[in-house]
Each structure stands twice: as C-alpha cells, then as structure tokens.
Amino acid sequence: MAYYFMVNTFERDRQMRLADFYREHFRICDEALLGEILKVSRVRTLAAGEILCKQGQVPMQLYLLIQGVIRGFLLNINGKDITDCIVFQAGDAAMPDGEFFQPASINIEALEESQIVCIDIGEVCRLMEIYPELIQVRQQMLIMSAQRHRDLKIVAYQYSASQRYQWFLKNYPGLIDRIHHKYIASLLNMTPVTLSRVRRELKEHVMV
C-alpha cells in the first residue's frame, strides 16, 4: 500500500512539474488543453553523447528541452563535423527541422545529460486540429528558431573572431564552461585554435 502511495505521489509531482513547464514556457493556461497535452507527454533522459535523431531519418516525435544542452550537427562533403545549432534554454524545441514528417537535415545529439519532453507528432497534429491556439504556439516557435539561425549566420560570417566569441558569451551564458570548445568553435565558424587564441587575448586585455 505504501509503495503504491509513493508511486502515485511521484506521478502527481511529475505531472505538476510538467504542467508548470507548459504554463511557463508556452503560456498554455487552458486546463482542458493542458490535461490533453499531459496525457501524451513523456519525459526522457538522454545521456551525454546520445544521438536523439539521425540525419535522413523522419522524426516521429516532437522534442522539447527541459534541461541540458543539445546540438544539431551535420557532416560536410569531407566528413567534417559541423555544429549547426546549440539548444540550452528550457522550452526550446530540439528538432532538426521546422516541418513535420520530413527527413531530418541534421543529427541531434545531447552534449550533457539532458531531459526532454517527447510527444508523438501525430498527437501534436490531432491536438492542433482541436485547439487552434497550438498552431499559434508552433508558429511562434518556428519564427523564433528562424530568427536565431539568421542571427547566428550573420555573426558567423560577418563578425570578427573576437566579436563572434563575445556574442556567444552574451547569447549562450555559461555554456563556455559546460561543453567542449570544439563545438563552440564550429558553431562560430572558426577553428579550435582560433577560439583558444581569442579567449587568451581577451583575458590578457582584461588583465591589462
């Protein structure tokens, strides 16, 4: 009896935390809608280095970050690993593309132990038909993702190496001490050697 009570209490706590997650990050206040989303949501823990989705596969689930760091990457014609994006803010979609039911254009990998919410895309489509406000939520997510990619490309190709690094520190607070610097260098379109040099020069400048 005590075991089942503990299990039920744990499940209620998990549902409450997940409900707060949707309220805070997606402003979902309709309790009926919230209840439907909770029914189809599953929390999954990813180990560091785990591949969530491979390039060319068709993702069948929507992934939302609760905590951790996830990156999108691809291999160029020479087989070089290129970091396309890094996701670290709770509520961000850890998805390879904006459109559903199409082959992934990039791979998705956890850079540290991470927690995500998984929802079958079929369920997402079903709920969007019943609750039109979800269409607006998805559109907002797509717009935000497009803006981030646009800003990143401008920075990567129009800023100096020093400006790129300082932009990263401002827009990805704390990540410099959490993930391998080779991924940051790749994201910023520079070599790890260049990144190391820029960091050293900025430190020396601060000390002067």
JSON list of C-alpha atoms in Angstrom, two decimals:
[
{"chain": "A", "resi": 1, "resn": "MET", "atom": "CA", "xyz": [0.00, 0.00, 0.00]},
{"chain": "A", "resi": 2, "resn": "ALA", "atom": "CA", "xyz": [2.78, 2.42, 0.91]},
{"chain": "A", "resi": 3, "resn": "TYR", "atom": "CA", "xyz": [4.57, 1.58, -2.36]},
{"chain": "A", "resi": 4, "resn": "TYR", "atom": "CA", "xyz": [1.55, 2.47, -4.48]},
{"chain": "A", "resi": 5, "resn": "PHE", "atom": "CA", "xyz": [1.05, 5.66, -2.49]},
{"chain": "A", "resi": 6, "resn": "MET", "atom": "CA", "xyz": [4.67, 6.66, -3.18]},
{"chain": "A", "resi": 7, "resn": "VAL", "atom": "CA", "xyz": [4.31, 5.85, -6.88]},
{"chain": "A", "resi": 8, "resn": "ASN", "atom": "CA", "xyz": [1.10, 7.86, -7.16]},
{"chain": "A", "resi": 9, "resn": "THR", "atom": "CA", "xyz": [2.63, 10.78, -5.27]},
{"chain": "A", "resi": 10, "resn": "PHE", "atom": "CA", "xyz": [5.69, 10.74, -7.55]},
{"chain": "A", "resi": 11, "resn": "GLU", "atom": "CA", "xyz": [3.48, 10.65, -10.64]},
{"chain": "A", "resi": 12, "resn": "ARG", "atom": "CA", "xyz": [1.38, 13.58, -9.38]},
{"chain": "A", "resi": 13, "resn": "ASP", "atom": "CA", "xyz": [4.52, 15.60, -8.69]},
{"chain": "A", "resi": 14, "resn": "ARG", "atom": "CA", "xyz": [5.85, 14.81, -12.16]},
{"chain": "A", "resi": 15, "resn": "GLN", "atom": "CA", "xyz": [2.59, 15.87, -13.78]},
{"chain": "A", "resi": 16, "resn": "MET", "atom": "CA", "xyz": [2.54, 19.10, -11.78]},
{"chain": "A", "resi": 17, "resn": "ARG", "atom": "CA", "xyz": [6.11, 19.96, -12.80]},
{"chain": "A", "resi": 18, "resn": "LEU", "atom": "CA", "xyz": [5.30, 19.20, -16.42]},
{"chain": "A", "resi": 19, "resn": "ALA", "atom": "CA", "xyz": [2.14, 21.32, -16.25]},
{"chain": "A", "resi": 20, "resn": "ASP", "atom": "CA", "xyz": [4.21, 24.22, -14.85]},
{"chain": "A", "resi": 21, "resn": "PHE", "atom": "CA", "xyz": [6.69, 23.70, -17.70]},
{"chain": "A", "resi": 22, "resn": "TYR", "atom": "CA", "xyz": [3.95, 24.16, -20.30]},
{"chain": "A", "resi": 23, "resn": "ARG", "atom": "CA", "xyz": [2.43, 27.12, -18.50]},
{"chain": "A", "resi": 24, "resn": "GLU", "atom": "CA", "xyz": [5.74, 28.94, -18.08]},
{"chain": "A", "resi": 25, "resn": "HIS", "atom": "CA", "xyz": [7.33, 28.34, -21.47]},
{"chain": "A", "resi": 26, "resn": "PHE", "atom": "CA", "xyz": [4.31, 28.09, -23.78]},
{"chain": "A", "resi": 27, "resn": "ARG", "atom": "CA", "xyz": [1.72, 30.14, -21.85]},
{"chain": "A", "resi": 28, "resn": "ILE", "atom": "CA", "xyz": [-0.80, 27.31, -22.04]},
{"chain": "A", "resi": 29, "resn": "CYS", "atom": "CA", "xyz": [-3.49, 28.19, -19.49]},
{"chain": "A", "resi": 30, "resn": "ASP", "atom": "CA", "xyz": [-6.49, 26.26, -20.83]},
{"chain": "A", "resi": 31, "resn": "GLU", "atom": "CA", "xyz": [-6.80, 23.45, -18.29]},
{"chain": "A", "resi": 32, "resn": "ALA", "atom": "CA", "xyz": [-8.59, 21.15, -20.73]},
{"chain": "A", "resi": 33, "resn": "LEU", "atom": "CA", "xyz": [-5.82, 21.58, -23.29]},
{"chain": "A", "resi": 34, "resn": "LEU", "atom": "CA", "xyz": [-3.18, 21.21, -20.60]},
{"chain": "A", "resi": 35, "resn": "GLY", "atom": "CA", "xyz": [-4.74, 17.94, -19.50]},
{"chain": "A", "resi": 36, "resn": "GLU", "atom": "CA", "xyz": [-4.72, 16.59, -23.05]},
{"chain": "A", "resi": 37, "resn": "ILE", "atom": "CA", "xyz": [-1.08, 17.53, -23.55]},
{"chain": "A", "resi": 38, "resn": "LEU", "atom": "CA", "xyz": [-0.05, 15.89, -20.29]},
{"chain": "A", "resi": 39, "resn": "LYS", "atom": "CA", "xyz": [-1.74, 12.66, -21.36]},
{"chain": "A", "resi": 40, "resn": "VAL", "atom": "CA", "xyz": [0.51, 12.35, -24.44]},
{"chain": "A", "resi": 41, "resn": "SER", "atom": "CA", "xyz": [3.73, 13.78, -22.96]},
{"chain": "A", "resi": 42, "resn": "ARG", "atom": "CA", "xyz": [6.61, 11.58, -21.88]},
{"chain": "A", "resi": 43, "resn": "VAL", "atom": "CA", "xyz": [9.80, 12.72, -20.14]},
{"chain": "A", "resi": 44, "resn": "ARG", "atom": "CA", "xyz": [13.03, 11.13, -21.36]},
{"chain": "A", "resi": 45, "resn": "THR", "atom": "CA", "xyz": [16.58, 11.41, -20.05]},
{"chain": "A", "resi": 46, "resn": "LEU", "atom": "CA", "xyz": [19.43, 11.48, -22.58]},
{"chain": "A", "resi": 47, "resn": "ALA", "atom": "CA", "xyz": [22.99, 10.51, -21.73]},
{"chain": "A", "resi": 48, "resn": "ALA", "atom": "CA", "xyz": [25.85, 12.77, -22.85]},
{"chain": "A", "resi": 49, "resn": "GLY", "atom": "CA", "xyz": [26.75, 11.81, -26.40]},
{"chain": "A", "resi": 50, "resn": "GLU", "atom": "CA", "xyz": [23.41, 10.10, -27.09]},
{"chain": "A", "resi": 51, "resn": "ILE", "atom": "CA", "xyz": [22.01, 10.68, -30.58]},
{"chain": "A", "resi": 52, "resn": "LEU", "atom": "CA", "xyz": [18.36, 11.64, -30.45]},
{"chain": "A", "resi": 53, "resn": "CYS", "atom": "CA", "xyz": [17.79, 11.78, -34.20]},
{"chain": "A", "resi": 54, "resn": "LYS", "atom": "CA", "xyz": [19.95, 10.90, -37.20]},
{"chain": "A", "resi": 55, "resn": "GLN", "atom": "CA", "xyz": [20.19, 12.83, -40.44]},
{"chain": "A", "resi": 56, "resn": "GLY", "atom": "CA", "xyz": [17.92, 11.30, -43.06]},
{"chain": "A", "resi": 57, "resn": "GLN", "atom": "CA", "xyz": [15.52, 9.76, -40.57]},
{"chain": "A", "resi": 58, "resn": "VAL", "atom": "CA", "xyz": [11.96, 11.03, -40.26]},
{"chain": "A", "resi": 59, "resn": "PRO", "atom": "CA", "xyz": [11.38, 12.11, -36.64]},
{"chain": "A", "resi": 60, "resn": "MET", "atom": "CA", "xyz": [8.10, 10.76, -35.34]},
{"chain": "A", "resi": 61, "resn": "GLN", "atom": "CA", "xyz": [8.14, 12.75, -32.11]},
{"chain": "A", "resi": 62, "resn": "LEU", "atom": "CA", "xyz": [8.34, 16.39, -31.08]},
{"chain": "A", "resi": 63, "resn": "TYR", "atom": "CA", "xyz": [11.17, 17.01, -28.60]},
{"chain": "A", "resi": 64, "resn": "LEU", "atom": "CA", "xyz": [11.17, 19.89, -26.10]},
{"chain": "A", "resi": 65, "resn": "LEU", "atom": "CA", "xyz": [14.12, 20.62, -23.85]},
{"chain": "A", "resi": 66, "resn": "ILE", "atom": "CA", "xyz": [13.55, 20.64, -20.09]},
{"chain": "A", "resi": 67, "resn": "GLN", "atom": "CA", "xyz": [17.20, 20.89, -19.07]},
{"chain": "A", "resi": 68, "resn": "GLY", "atom": "CA", "xyz": [20.63, 20.15, -20.51]},
{"chain": "A", "resi": 69, "resn": "VAL", "atom": "CA", "xyz": [22.41, 21.02, -23.74]},
{"chain": "A", "resi": 70, "resn": "ILE", "atom": "CA", "xyz": [21.66, 19.58, -27.18]},
{"chain": "A", "resi": 71, "resn": "ARG", "atom": "CA", "xyz": [23.28, 20.37, -30.51]},
{"chain": "A", "resi": 72, "resn": "GLY", "atom": "CA", "xyz": [22.37, 19.85, -34.14]},
{"chain": "A", "resi": 73, "resn": "PHE", "atom": "CA", "xyz": [25.21, 18.84, -36.46]},
{"chain": "A", "resi": 74, "resn": "LEU", "atom": "CA", "xyz": [25.94, 17.51, -39.92]},
{"chain": "A", "resi": 75, "resn": "LEU", "atom": "CA", "xyz": [28.91, 16.21, -41.87]},
{"chain": "A", "resi": 76, "resn": "ASN", "atom": "CA", "xyz": [30.24, 18.18, -44.82]},
{"chain": "A", "resi": 77, "resn": "ILE", "atom": "CA", "xyz": [31.44, 16.65, -48.08]},
{"chain": "A", "resi": 78, "resn": "ASN", "atom": "CA", "xyz": [34.80, 15.85, -46.47]},
{"chain": "A", "resi": 79, "resn": "GLY", "atom": "CA", "xyz": [33.21, 14.17, -43.46]},
{"chain": "A", "resi": 80, "resn": "LYS", "atom": "CA", "xyz": [33.96, 17.09, -41.14]},
{"chain": "A", "resi": 81, "resn": "ASP", "atom": "CA", "xyz": [31.61, 17.50, -38.17]},
{"chain": "A", "resi": 82, "resn": "ILE", "atom": "CA", "xyz": [29.83, 20.89, -38.40]},
{"chain": "A", "resi": 83, "resn": "THR", "atom": "CA", "xyz": [27.77, 22.20, -35.47]},
{"chain": "A", "resi": 84, "resn": "ASP", "atom": "CA", "xyz": [24.66, 23.86, -36.87]},
{"chain": "A", "resi": 85, "resn": "CYS", "atom": "CA", "xyz": [22.92, 24.89, -33.65]},
{"chain": "A", "resi": 86, "resn": "ILE", "atom": "CA", "xyz": [23.04, 24.51, -29.87]},
{"chain": "A", "resi": 87, "resn": "VAL", "atom": "CA", "xyz": [19.90, 24.36, -27.72]},
{"chain": "A", "resi": 88, "resn": "PHE", "atom": "CA", "xyz": [20.13, 25.02, -23.99]},
{"chain": "A", "resi": 89, "resn": "GLN", "atom": "CA", "xyz": [17.09, 27.01, -22.86]},
{"chain": "A", "resi": 90, "resn": "ALA", "atom": "CA", "xyz": [14.14, 25.22, -21.28]},
{"chain": "A", "resi": 91, "resn": "GLY", "atom": "CA", "xyz": [11.20, 25.12, -23.67]},
{"chain": "A", "resi": 92, "resn": "ASP", "atom": "CA", "xyz": [13.31, 25.16, -26.83]},
{"chain": "A", "resi": 93, "resn": "ALA", "atom": "CA", "xyz": [12.49, 22.57, -29.47]},
{"chain": "A", "resi": 94, "resn": "ALA", "atom": "CA", "xyz": [15.26, 20.01, -30.00]},
{"chain": "A", "resi": 95, "resn": "MET", "atom": "CA", "xyz": [14.13, 19.34, -33.56]},
{"chain": "A", "resi": 96, "resn": "PRO", "atom": "CA", "xyz": [16.15, 19.02, -36.77]},
{"chain": "A", "resi": 97, "resn": "ASP", "atom": "CA", "xyz": [13.63, 20.91, -38.95]},
{"chain": "A", "resi": 98, "resn": "GLY", "atom": "CA", "xyz": [10.51, 23.01, -38.77]},
{"chain": "A", "resi": 99, "resn": "GLU", "atom": "CA", "xyz": [8.25, 20.84, -40.89]},
{"chain": "A", "resi": 100, "resn": "PHE", "atom": "CA", "xyz": [6.78, 17.59, -39.61]},
{"chain": "A", "resi": 101, "resn": "PHE", "atom": "CA", "xyz": [7.14, 14.22, -41.35]},
{"chain": "A", "resi": 102, "resn": "GLN", "atom": "CA", "xyz": [10.22, 15.07, -43.41]},
{"chain": "A", "resi": 103, "resn": "PRO", "atom": "CA", "xyz": [13.71, 13.51, -43.28]},
{"chain": "A", "resi": 104, "resn": "ALA", "atom": "CA", "xyz": [15.97, 15.25, -40.78]},
{"chain": "A", "resi": 105, "resn": "SER", "atom": "CA", "xyz": [18.53, 17.54, -42.38]},
{"chain": "A", "resi": 106, "resn": "ILE", "atom": "CA", "xyz": [20.87, 17.30, -39.36]},
{"chain": "A", "resi": 107, "resn": "ASN", "atom": "CA", "xyz": [21.73, 14.98, -36.47]},
{"chain": "A", "resi": 108, "resn": "ILE", "atom": "CA", "xyz": [20.61, 15.79, -32.92]},
{"chain": "A", "resi": 109, "resn": "GLU", "atom": "CA", "xyz": [22.98, 14.95, -30.03]},
{"chain": "A", "resi": 110, "resn": "ALA", "atom": "CA", "xyz": [22.99, 15.55, -26.27]},
{"chain": "A", "resi": 111, "resn": "LEU", "atom": "CA", "xyz": [26.19, 17.28, -25.14]},
{"chain": "A", "resi": 112, "resn": "GLU", "atom": "CA", "xyz": [25.48, 16.59, -21.47]},
{"chain": "A", "resi": 113, "resn": "GLU", "atom": "CA", "xyz": [22.90, 14.58, -19.59]},
{"chain": "A", "resi": 114, "resn": "SER", "atom": "CA", "xyz": [19.64, 16.20, -20.64]},
{"chain": "A", "resi": 115, "resn": "GLN", "atom": "CA", "xyz": [15.92, 15.87, -20.05]},
{"chain": "A", "resi": 116, "resn": "ILE", "atom": "CA", "xyz": [13.39, 16.30, -22.82]},
{"chain": "A", "resi": 117, "resn": "VAL", "atom": "CA", "xyz": [9.65, 16.02, -23.30]},
{"chain": "A", "resi": 118, "resn": "CYS", "atom": "CA", "xyz": [8.59, 13.68, -26.12]},
{"chain": "A", "resi": 119, "resn": "ILE", "atom": "CA", "xyz": [5.21, 13.89, -27.85]},
{"chain": "A", "resi": 120, "resn": "ASP", "atom": "CA", "xyz": [4.18, 11.82, -30.87]},
{"chain": "A", "resi": 121, "resn": "ILE", "atom": "CA", "xyz": [3.84, 14.18, -33.84]},
{"chain": "A", "resi": 122, "resn": "GLY", "atom": "CA", "xyz": [0.57, 12.50, -34.76]},
{"chain": "A", "resi": 123, "resn": "GLU", "atom": "CA", "xyz": [-0.80, 13.55, -31.36]},
{"chain": "A", "resi": 124, "resn": "VAL", "atom": "CA", "xyz": [0.51, 17.08, -31.86]},
{"chain": "A", "resi": 125, "resn": "CYS", "atom": "CA", "xyz": [-1.34, 17.32, -35.19]},
{"chain": "A", "resi": 126, "resn": "ARG", "atom": "CA", "xyz": [-4.50, 15.91, -33.63]},
{"chain": "A", "resi": 127, "resn": "LEU", "atom": "CA", "xyz": [-4.42, 18.43, -30.80]},
{"chain": "A", "resi": 128, "resn": "MET", "atom": "CA", "xyz": [-3.77, 21.33, -33.19]},
{"chain": "A", "resi": 129, "resn": "GLU", "atom": "CA", "xyz": [-6.99, 20.46, -35.01]},
{"chain": "A", "resi": 130, "resn": "ILE", "atom": "CA", "xyz": [-8.94, 20.58, -31.74]},
{"chain": "A", "resi": 131, "resn": "TYR", "atom": "CA", "xyz": [-7.10, 23.52, -30.14]},
{"chain": "A", "resi": 132, "resn": "PRO", "atom": "CA", "xyz": [-6.17, 26.19, -32.76]},
{"chain": "A", "resi": 133, "resn": "GLU", "atom": "CA", "xyz": [-4.10, 28.07, -30.15]},
{"chain": "A", "resi": 134, "resn": "LEU", "atom": "CA", "xyz": [-1.49, 25.34, -30.51]},
{"chain": "A", "resi": 135, "resn": "ILE", "atom": "CA", "xyz": [-0.99, 26.38, -34.13]},
{"chain": "A", "resi": 136, "resn": "GLN", "atom": "CA", "xyz": [0.00, 29.84, -32.89]},
{"chain": "A", "resi": 137, "resn": "VAL", "atom": "CA", "xyz": [2.38, 28.29, -30.34]},
{"chain": "A", "resi": 138, "resn": "ARG", "atom": "CA", "xyz": [4.05, 26.27, -33.11]},
{"chain": "A", "resi": 139, "resn": "GLN", "atom": "CA", "xyz": [4.28, 29.30, -35.42]},
{"chain": "A", "resi": 140, "resn": "GLN", "atom": "CA", "xyz": [5.94, 31.32, -32.68]},
{"chain": "A", "resi": 141, "resn": "MET", "atom": "CA", "xyz": [8.46, 28.53, -32.12]},
{"chain": "A", "resi": 142, "resn": "LEU", "atom": "CA", "xyz": [9.23, 28.40, -35.86]},
{"chain": "A", "resi": 143, "resn": "ILE", "atom": "CA", "xyz": [9.68, 32.17, -36.04]},
{"chain": "A", "resi": 144, "resn": "MET", "atom": "CA", "xyz": [11.99, 32.19, -33.02]},
{"chain": "A", "resi": 145, "resn": "SER", "atom": "CA", "xyz": [14.05, 29.33, -34.44]},
{"chain": "A", "resi": 146, "resn": "ALA", "atom": "CA", "xyz": [14.39, 31.08, -37.81]},
{"chain": "A", "resi": 147, "resn": "GLN", "atom": "CA", "xyz": [15.48, 34.31, -36.12]},
{"chain": "A", "resi": 148, "resn": "ARG", "atom": "CA", "xyz": [18.14, 32.51, -34.09]},
{"chain": "A", "resi": 149, "resn": "HIS", "atom": "CA", "xyz": [19.54, 30.78, -37.17]},
{"chain": "A", "resi": 150, "resn": "ARG", "atom": "CA", "xyz": [19.55, 34.06, -39.10]},
{"chain": "A", "resi": 151, "resn": "ASP", "atom": "CA", "xyz": [21.38, 35.87, -36.29]},
{"chain": "A", "resi": 152, "resn": "LEU", "atom": "CA", "xyz": [23.89, 33.03, -35.99]},
{"chain": "A", "resi": 153, "resn": "LYS", "atom": "CA", "xyz": [24.69, 33.06, -39.72]},
{"chain": "A", "resi": 154, "resn": "ILE", "atom": "CA", "xyz": [25.18, 36.84, -39.70]},
{"chain": "A", "resi": 155, "resn": "VAL", "atom": "CA", "xyz": [27.53, 36.55, -36.73]},
{"chain": "A", "resi": 156, "resn": "ALA", "atom": "CA", "xyz": [29.42, 33.56, -38.13]},
{"chain": "A", "resi": 157, "resn": "TYR", "atom": "CA", "xyz": [30.15, 35.18, -41.49]},
{"chain": "A", "resi": 158, "resn": "GLN", "atom": "CA", "xyz": [30.19, 38.93, -40.86]},
{"chain": "A", "resi": 159, "resn": "TYR", "atom": "CA", "xyz": [31.78, 39.34, -37.41]},
{"chain": "A", "resi": 160, "resn": "SER", "atom": "CA", "xyz": [35.43, 39.14, -36.47]},
{"chain": "A", "resi": 161, "resn": "ALA", "atom": "CA", "xyz": [36.57, 36.13, -34.45]},
{"chain": "A", "resi": 162, "resn": "SER", "atom": "CA", "xyz": [36.67, 38.23, -31.28]},
{"chain": "A", "resi": 163, "resn": "GLN", "atom": "CA", "xyz": [33.20, 39.64, -31.91]},
{"chain": "A", "resi": 164, "resn": "ARG", "atom": "CA", "xyz": [31.83, 36.15, -32.56]},
{"chain": "A", "resi": 165, "resn": "TYR", "atom": "CA", "xyz": [33.20, 34.87, -29.27]},
{"chain": "A", "resi": 166, "resn": "GLN", "atom": "CA", "xyz": [31.83, 37.79, -27.28]},
{"chain": "A", "resi": 167, "resn": "TRP", "atom": "CA", "xyz": [28.45, 37.36, -28.98]},
{"chain": "A", "resi": 168, "resn": "PHE", "atom": "CA", "xyz": [28.47, 33.71, -27.91]},
{"chain": "A", "resi": 169, "resn": "LEU", "atom": "CA", "xyz": [29.22, 34.61, -24.29]},
{"chain": "A", "resi": 170, "resn": "LYS", "atom": "CA", "xyz": [26.27, 37.03, -24.27]},
{"chain": "A", "resi": 171, "resn": "ASN", "atom": "CA", "xyz": [23.75, 34.80, -26.01]},
{"chain": "A", "resi": 172, "resn": "TYR", "atom": "CA", "xyz": [24.80, 31.43, -24.57]},
{"chain": "A", "resi": 173, "resn": "PRO", "atom": "CA", "xyz": [25.55, 32.38, -20.94]},
{"chain": "A", "resi": 174, "resn": "GLY", "atom": "CA", "xyz": [27.54, 29.80, -19.00]},
{"chain": "A", "resi": 175, "resn": "LEU", "atom": "CA", "xyz": [27.94, 27.32, -21.87]},
{"chain": "A", "resi": 176, "resn": "ILE", "atom": "CA", "xyz": [31.62, 28.10, -22.34]},
{"chain": "A", "resi": 177, "resn": "ASP", "atom": "CA", "xyz": [32.30, 26.16, -19.14]},
{"chain": "A", "resi": 178, "resn": "ARG", "atom": "CA", "xyz": [29.85, 23.32, -19.83]},
{"chain": "A", "resi": 179, "resn": "ILE", "atom": "CA", "xyz": [30.59, 21.95, -23.30]},
{"chain": "A", "resi": 180, "resn": "HIS", "atom": "CA", "xyz": [33.67, 21.08, -25.34]},
{"chain": "A", "resi": 181, "resn": "HIS", "atom": "CA", "xyz": [35.11, 24.14, -27.04]},
{"chain": "A", "resi": 182, "resn": "LYS", "atom": "CA", "xyz": [35.38, 22.38, -30.40]},
{"chain": "A", "resi": 183, "resn": "TYR", "atom": "CA", "xyz": [31.59, 22.53, -30.70]},
{"chain": "A", "resi": 184, "resn": "ILE", "atom": "CA", "xyz": [31.57, 26.24, -29.91]},
{"chain": "A", "resi": 185, "resn": "ALA", "atom": "CA", "xyz": [34.33, 26.90, -32.44]},
{"chain": "A", "resi": 186, "resn": "SER", "atom": "CA", "xyz": [32.42, 25.00, -35.11]},
{"chain": "A", "resi": 187, "resn": "LEU", "atom": "CA", "xyz": [29.20, 26.88, -34.33]},
{"chain": "A", "resi": 188, "resn": "LEU", "atom": "CA", "xyz": [31.06, 30.19, -34.70]},
{"chain": "A", "resi": 189, "resn": "ASN", "atom": "CA", "xyz": [32.77, 29.17, -37.95]},
{"chain": "A", "resi": 190, "resn": "MET", "atom": "CA", "xyz": [36.30, 29.17, -36.57]},
{"chain": "A", "resi": 191, "resn": "THR", "atom": "CA", "xyz": [38.92, 26.58, -35.66]},
{"chain": "A", "resi": 192, "resn": "PRO", "atom": "CA", "xyz": [39.50, 25.50, -32.05]},
{"chain": "A", "resi": 193, "resn": "VAL", "atom": "CA", "xyz": [42.96, 27.08, -32.33]},
{"chain": "A", "resi": 194, "resn": "THR", "atom": "CA", "xyz": [41.44, 30.43, -33.27]},
{"chain": "A", "resi": 195, "resn": "LEU", "atom": "CA", "xyz": [38.93, 30.20, -30.43]},
{"chain": "A", "resi": 196, "resn": "SER", "atom": "CA", "xyz": [41.71, 29.45, -27.96]},
{"chain": "A", "resi": 197, "resn": "ARG", "atom": "CA", "xyz": [43.72, 32.43, -29.23]},
{"chain": "A", "resi": 198, "resn": "VAL", "atom": "CA", "xyz": [40.74, 34.79, -28.99]},
{"chain": "A", "resi": 199, "resn": "ARG", "atom": "CA", "xyz": [39.98, 33.67, -25.44]},
{"chain": "A", "resi": 200, "resn": "ARG", "atom": "CA", "xyz": [43.63, 34.16, -24.43]},
{"chain": "A", "resi": 201, "resn": "GLU", "atom": "CA", "xyz": [43.79, 37.64, -25.99]},
{"chain": "A", "resi": 202, "resn": "LEU", "atom": "CA", "xyz": [40.61, 38.76, -24.25]},
{"chain": "A", "resi": 203, "resn": "LYS", "atom": "CA", "xyz": [41.86, 37.51, -20.91]},
{"chain": "A", "resi": 204, "resn": "GLU", "atom": "CA", "xyz": [45.15, 39.36, -21.39]},
{"chain": "A", "resi": 205, "resn": "HIS", "atom": "CA", "xyz": [43.26, 42.51, -22.35]},
{"chain": "A", "resi": 206, "resn": "VAL", "atom": "CA", "xyz": [41.17, 42.32, -19.18]},
{"chain": "A", "resi": 207, "resn": "MET", "atom": "CA", "xyz": [44.28, 41.88, -17.04]},
{"chain": "A", "resi": 208, "resn": "VAL", "atom": "CA", "xyz": [45.98, 44.95, -18.52]}
]
